[in-house]
mmCIF file with all atom_site columns, C-alpha atoms in Angstrom:
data_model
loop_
_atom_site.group_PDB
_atom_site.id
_atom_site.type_symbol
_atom_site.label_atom_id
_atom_site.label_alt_id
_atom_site.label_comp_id
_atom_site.label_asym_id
_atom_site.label_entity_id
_atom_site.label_seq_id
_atom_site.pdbx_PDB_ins_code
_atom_site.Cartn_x
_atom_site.Cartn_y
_atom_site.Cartn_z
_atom_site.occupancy
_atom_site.B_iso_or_equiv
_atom_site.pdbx_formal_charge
_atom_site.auth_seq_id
_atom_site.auth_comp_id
_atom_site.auth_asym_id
_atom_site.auth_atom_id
_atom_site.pdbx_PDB_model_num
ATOM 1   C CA . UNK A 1 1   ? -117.297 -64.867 102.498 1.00 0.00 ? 1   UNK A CA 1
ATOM 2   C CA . UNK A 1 2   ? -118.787 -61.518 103.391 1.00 0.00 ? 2   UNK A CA 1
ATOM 3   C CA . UNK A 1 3   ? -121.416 -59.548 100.996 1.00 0.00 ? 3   UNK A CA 1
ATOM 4   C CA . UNK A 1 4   ? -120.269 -56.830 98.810  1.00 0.00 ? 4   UNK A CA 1
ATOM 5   C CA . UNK A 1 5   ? -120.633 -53.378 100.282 1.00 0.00 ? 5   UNK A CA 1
ATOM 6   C CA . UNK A 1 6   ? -120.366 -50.315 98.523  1.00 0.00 ? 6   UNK A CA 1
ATOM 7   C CA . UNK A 1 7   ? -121.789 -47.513 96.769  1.00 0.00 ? 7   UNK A CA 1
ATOM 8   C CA . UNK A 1 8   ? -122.480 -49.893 93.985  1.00 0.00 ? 8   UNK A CA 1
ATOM 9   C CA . UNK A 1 9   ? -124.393 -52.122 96.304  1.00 0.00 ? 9   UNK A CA 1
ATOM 10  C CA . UNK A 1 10  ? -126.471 -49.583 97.378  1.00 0.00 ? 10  UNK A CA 1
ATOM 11  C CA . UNK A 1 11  ? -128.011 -48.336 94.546  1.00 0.00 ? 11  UNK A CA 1
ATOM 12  C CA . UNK A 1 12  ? -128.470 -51.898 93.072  1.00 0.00 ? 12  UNK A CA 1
ATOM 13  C CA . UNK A 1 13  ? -130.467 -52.793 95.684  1.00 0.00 ? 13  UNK A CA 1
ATOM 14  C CA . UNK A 1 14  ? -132.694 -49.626 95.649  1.00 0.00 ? 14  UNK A CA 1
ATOM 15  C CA . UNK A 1 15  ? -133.014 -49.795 92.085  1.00 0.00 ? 15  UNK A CA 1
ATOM 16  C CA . UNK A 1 16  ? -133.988 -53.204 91.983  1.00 0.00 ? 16  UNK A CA 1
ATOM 17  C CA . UNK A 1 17  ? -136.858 -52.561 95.171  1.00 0.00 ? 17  UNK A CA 1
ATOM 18  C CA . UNK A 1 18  ? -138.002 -50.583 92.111  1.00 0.00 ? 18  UNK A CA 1
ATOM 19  C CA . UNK A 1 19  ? -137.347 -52.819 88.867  1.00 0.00 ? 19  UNK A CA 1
ATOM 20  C CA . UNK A 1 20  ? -141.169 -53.011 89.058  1.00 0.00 ? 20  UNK A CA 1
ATOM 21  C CA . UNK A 1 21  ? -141.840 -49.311 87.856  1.00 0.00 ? 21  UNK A CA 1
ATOM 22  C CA . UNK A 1 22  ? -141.956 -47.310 84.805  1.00 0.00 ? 22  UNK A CA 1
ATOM 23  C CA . UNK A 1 23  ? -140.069 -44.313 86.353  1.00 0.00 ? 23  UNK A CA 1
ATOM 24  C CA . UNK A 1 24  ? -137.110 -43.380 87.949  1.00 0.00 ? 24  UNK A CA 1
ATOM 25  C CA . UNK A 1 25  ? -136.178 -45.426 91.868  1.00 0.00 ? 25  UNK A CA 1
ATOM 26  C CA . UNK A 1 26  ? -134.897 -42.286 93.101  1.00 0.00 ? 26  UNK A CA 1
ATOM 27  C CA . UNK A 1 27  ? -136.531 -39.073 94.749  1.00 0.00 ? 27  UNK A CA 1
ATOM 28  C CA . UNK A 1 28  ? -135.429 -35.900 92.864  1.00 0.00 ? 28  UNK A CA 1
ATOM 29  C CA . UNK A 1 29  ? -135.753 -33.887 95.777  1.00 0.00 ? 29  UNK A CA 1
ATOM 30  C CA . UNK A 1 30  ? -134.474 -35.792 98.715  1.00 0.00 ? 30  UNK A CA 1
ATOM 31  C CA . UNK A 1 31  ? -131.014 -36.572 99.872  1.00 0.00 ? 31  UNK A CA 1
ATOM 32  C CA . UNK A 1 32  ? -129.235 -38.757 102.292 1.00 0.00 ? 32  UNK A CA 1
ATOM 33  C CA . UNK A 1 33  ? -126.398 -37.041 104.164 1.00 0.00 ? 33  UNK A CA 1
ATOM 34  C CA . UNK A 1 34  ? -123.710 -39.161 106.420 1.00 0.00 ? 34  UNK A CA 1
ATOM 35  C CA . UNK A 1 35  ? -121.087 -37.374 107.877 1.00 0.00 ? 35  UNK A CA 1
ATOM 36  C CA . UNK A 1 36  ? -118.023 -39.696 108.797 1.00 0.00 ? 36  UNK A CA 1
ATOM 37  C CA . UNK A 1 37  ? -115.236 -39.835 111.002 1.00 0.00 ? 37  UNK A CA 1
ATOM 38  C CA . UNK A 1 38  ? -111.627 -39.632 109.191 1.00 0.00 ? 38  UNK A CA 1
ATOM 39  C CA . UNK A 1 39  ? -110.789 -42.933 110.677 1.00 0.00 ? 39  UNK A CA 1
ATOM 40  C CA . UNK A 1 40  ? -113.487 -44.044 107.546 1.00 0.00 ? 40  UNK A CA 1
ATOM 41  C CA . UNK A 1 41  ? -110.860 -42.516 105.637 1.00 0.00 ? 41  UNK A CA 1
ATOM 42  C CA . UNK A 1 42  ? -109.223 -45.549 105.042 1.00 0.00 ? 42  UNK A CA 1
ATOM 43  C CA . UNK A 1 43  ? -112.433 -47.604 103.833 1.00 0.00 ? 43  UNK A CA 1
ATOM 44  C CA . UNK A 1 44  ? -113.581 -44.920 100.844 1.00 0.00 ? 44  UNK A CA 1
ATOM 45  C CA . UNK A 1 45  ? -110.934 -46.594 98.229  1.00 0.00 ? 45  UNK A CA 1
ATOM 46  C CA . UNK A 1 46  ? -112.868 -50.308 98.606  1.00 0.00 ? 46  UNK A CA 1
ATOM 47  C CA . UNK A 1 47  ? -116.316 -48.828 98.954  1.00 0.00 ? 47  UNK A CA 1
ATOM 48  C CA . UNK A 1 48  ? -115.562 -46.945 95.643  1.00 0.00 ? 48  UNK A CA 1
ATOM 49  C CA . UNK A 1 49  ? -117.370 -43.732 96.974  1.00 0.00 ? 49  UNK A CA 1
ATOM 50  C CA . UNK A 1 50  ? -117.243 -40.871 93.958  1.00 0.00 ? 50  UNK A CA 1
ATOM 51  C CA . UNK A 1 51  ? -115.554 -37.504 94.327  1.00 0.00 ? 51  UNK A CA 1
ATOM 52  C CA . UNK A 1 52  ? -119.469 -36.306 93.300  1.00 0.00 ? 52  UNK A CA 1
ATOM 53  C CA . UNK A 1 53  ? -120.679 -37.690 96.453  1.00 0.00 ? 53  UNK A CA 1
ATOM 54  C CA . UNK A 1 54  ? -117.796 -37.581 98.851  1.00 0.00 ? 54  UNK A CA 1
ATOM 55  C CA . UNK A 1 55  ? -116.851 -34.463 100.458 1.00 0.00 ? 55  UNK A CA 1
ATOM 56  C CA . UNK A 1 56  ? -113.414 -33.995 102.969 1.00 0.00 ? 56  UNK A CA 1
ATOM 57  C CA . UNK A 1 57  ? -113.258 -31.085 105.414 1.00 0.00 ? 57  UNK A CA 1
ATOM 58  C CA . UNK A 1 58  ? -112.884 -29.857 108.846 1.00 0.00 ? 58  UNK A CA 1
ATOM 59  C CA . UNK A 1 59  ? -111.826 -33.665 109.846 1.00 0.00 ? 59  UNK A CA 1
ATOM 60  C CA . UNK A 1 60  ? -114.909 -34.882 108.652 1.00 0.00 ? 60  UNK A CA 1
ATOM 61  C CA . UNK A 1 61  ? -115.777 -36.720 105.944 1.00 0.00 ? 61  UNK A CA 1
ATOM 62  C CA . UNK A 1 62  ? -119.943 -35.928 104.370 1.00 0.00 ? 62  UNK A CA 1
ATOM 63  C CA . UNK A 1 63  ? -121.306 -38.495 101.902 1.00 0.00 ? 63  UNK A CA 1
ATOM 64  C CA . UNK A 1 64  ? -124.274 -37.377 100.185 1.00 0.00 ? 64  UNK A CA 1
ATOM 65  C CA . UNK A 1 65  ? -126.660 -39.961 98.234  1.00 0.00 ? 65  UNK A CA 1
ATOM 66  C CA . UNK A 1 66  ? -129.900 -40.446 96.080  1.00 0.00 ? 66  UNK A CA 1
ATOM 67  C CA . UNK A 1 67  ? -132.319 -42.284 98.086  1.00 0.00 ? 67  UNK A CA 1
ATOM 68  C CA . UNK A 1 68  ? -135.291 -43.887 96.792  1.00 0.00 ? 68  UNK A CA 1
ATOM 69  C CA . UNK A 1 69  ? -138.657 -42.317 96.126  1.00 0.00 ? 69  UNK A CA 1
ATOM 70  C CA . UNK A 1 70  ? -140.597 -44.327 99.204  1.00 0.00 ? 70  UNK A CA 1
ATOM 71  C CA . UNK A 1 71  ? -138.074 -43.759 101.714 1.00 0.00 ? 71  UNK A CA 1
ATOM 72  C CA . UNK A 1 72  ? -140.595 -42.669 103.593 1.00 0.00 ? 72  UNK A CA 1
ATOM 73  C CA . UNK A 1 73  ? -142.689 -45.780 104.056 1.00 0.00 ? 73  UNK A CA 1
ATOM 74  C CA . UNK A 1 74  ? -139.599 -47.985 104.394 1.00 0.00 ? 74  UNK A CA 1
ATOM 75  C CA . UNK A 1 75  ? -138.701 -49.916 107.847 1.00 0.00 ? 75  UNK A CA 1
ATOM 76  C CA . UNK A 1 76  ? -135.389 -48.533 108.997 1.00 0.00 ? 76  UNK A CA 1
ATOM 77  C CA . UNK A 1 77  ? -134.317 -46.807 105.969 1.00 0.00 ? 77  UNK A CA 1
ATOM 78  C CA . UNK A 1 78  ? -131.206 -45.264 107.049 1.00 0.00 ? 78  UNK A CA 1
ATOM 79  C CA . UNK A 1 79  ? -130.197 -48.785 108.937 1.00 0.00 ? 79  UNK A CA 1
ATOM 80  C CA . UNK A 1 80  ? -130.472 -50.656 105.676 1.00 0.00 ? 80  UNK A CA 1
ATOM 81  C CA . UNK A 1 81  ? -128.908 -47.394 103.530 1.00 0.00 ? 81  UNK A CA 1
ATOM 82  C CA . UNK A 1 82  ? -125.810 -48.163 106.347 1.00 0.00 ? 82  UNK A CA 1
ATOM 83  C CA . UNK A 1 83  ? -125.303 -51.692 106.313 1.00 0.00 ? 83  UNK A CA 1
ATOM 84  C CA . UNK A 1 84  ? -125.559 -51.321 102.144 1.00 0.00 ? 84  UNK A CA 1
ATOM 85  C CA . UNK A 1 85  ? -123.206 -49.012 102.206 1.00 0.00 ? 85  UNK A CA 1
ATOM 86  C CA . UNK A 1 86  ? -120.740 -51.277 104.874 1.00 0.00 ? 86  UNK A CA 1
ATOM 87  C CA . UNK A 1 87  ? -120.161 -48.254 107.115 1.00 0.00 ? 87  UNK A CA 1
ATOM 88  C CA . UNK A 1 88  ? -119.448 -48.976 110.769 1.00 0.00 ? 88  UNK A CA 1
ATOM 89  C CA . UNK A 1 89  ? -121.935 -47.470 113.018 1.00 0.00 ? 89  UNK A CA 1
ATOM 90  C CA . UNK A 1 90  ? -118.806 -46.027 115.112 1.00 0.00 ? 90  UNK A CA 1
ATOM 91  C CA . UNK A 1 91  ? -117.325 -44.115 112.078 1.00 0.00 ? 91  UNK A CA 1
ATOM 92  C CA . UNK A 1 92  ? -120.420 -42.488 111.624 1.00 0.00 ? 92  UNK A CA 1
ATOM 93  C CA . UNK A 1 93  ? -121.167 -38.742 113.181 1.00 0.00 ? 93  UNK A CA 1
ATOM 94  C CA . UNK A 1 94  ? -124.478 -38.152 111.991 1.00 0.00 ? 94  UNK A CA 1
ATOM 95  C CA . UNK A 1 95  ? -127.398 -38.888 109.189 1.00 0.00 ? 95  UNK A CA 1
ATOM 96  C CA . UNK A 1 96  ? -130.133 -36.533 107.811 1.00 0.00 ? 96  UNK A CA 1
ATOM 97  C CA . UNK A 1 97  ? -132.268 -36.801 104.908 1.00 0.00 ? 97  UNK A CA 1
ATOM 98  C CA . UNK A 1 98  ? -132.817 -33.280 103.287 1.00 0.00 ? 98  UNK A CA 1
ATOM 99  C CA . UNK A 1 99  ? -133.504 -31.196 100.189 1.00 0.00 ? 99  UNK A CA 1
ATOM 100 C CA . UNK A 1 100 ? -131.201 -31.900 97.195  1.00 0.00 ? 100 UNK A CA 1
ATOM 101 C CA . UNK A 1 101 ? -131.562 -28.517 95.937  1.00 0.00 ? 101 UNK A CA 1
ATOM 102 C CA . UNK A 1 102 ? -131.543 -29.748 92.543  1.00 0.00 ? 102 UNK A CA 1
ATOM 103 C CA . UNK A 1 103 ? -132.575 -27.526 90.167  1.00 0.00 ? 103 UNK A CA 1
ATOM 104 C CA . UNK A 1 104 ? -132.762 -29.752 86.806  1.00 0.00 ? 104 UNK A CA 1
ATOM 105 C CA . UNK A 1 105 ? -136.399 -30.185 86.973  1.00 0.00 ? 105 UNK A CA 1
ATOM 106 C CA . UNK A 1 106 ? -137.391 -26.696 87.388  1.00 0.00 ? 106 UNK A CA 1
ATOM 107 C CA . UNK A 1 107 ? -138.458 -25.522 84.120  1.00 0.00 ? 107 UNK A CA 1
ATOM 108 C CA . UNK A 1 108 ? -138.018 -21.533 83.328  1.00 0.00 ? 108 UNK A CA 1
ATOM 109 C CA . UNK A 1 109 ? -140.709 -19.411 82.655  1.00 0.00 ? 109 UNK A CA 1
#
């Protein structure tokens, strides 16, 4: 029987790396972006993948996720985020971390 894959499985594992803490697992200003082949296409439905996170253009599919506040001092972070996530290496264009731009935190003067 294989392990459940899955957006779901991804953030239950990160979240529970962090079950520990008195704050949030995830880093506010940080993202992970995957951009995928369409022959992924067919794997989104089981994965269960949000419309929030999922976008489909120019033949390509981009998948944008939280990642966890020490990202930085984990071993092979975006190795681990893939095989969470149960996306064949071969479906998979390329991976970046950058800035969420999210602007909920900012407080106005």
């Amino acid at each position: 029987m294989s392990k459940v894959k899955g957006l779901e499985t991804y953030k239950k594992y990160w979240e529970d790396q962090a079950s520990f803490m008195d704050q949030s697992p995830w880093d506010q200003q940080k993202i992970l972006t995957l951009t995928l082949s369409n022959d992924f296409e067919k794997n989104i439905e089981e994965l269960k993948f949000s419309n929030h996170s999922l976008l489909r253009e120019g033949g390509k599919l981009t998948l944008r996720l939280k990642v966890p506040y020490n990202y930085s001092e984990l071993d092979d972070f975006e190795g681990k985020s893939i095989e969470l996530l149960g996306i064949d290496k071969n479906c998979l264009i390329d991976m970046r971390l950058g800035n969420s731009n999210c602007t909920h935190n900012l407080k106005t003067k």
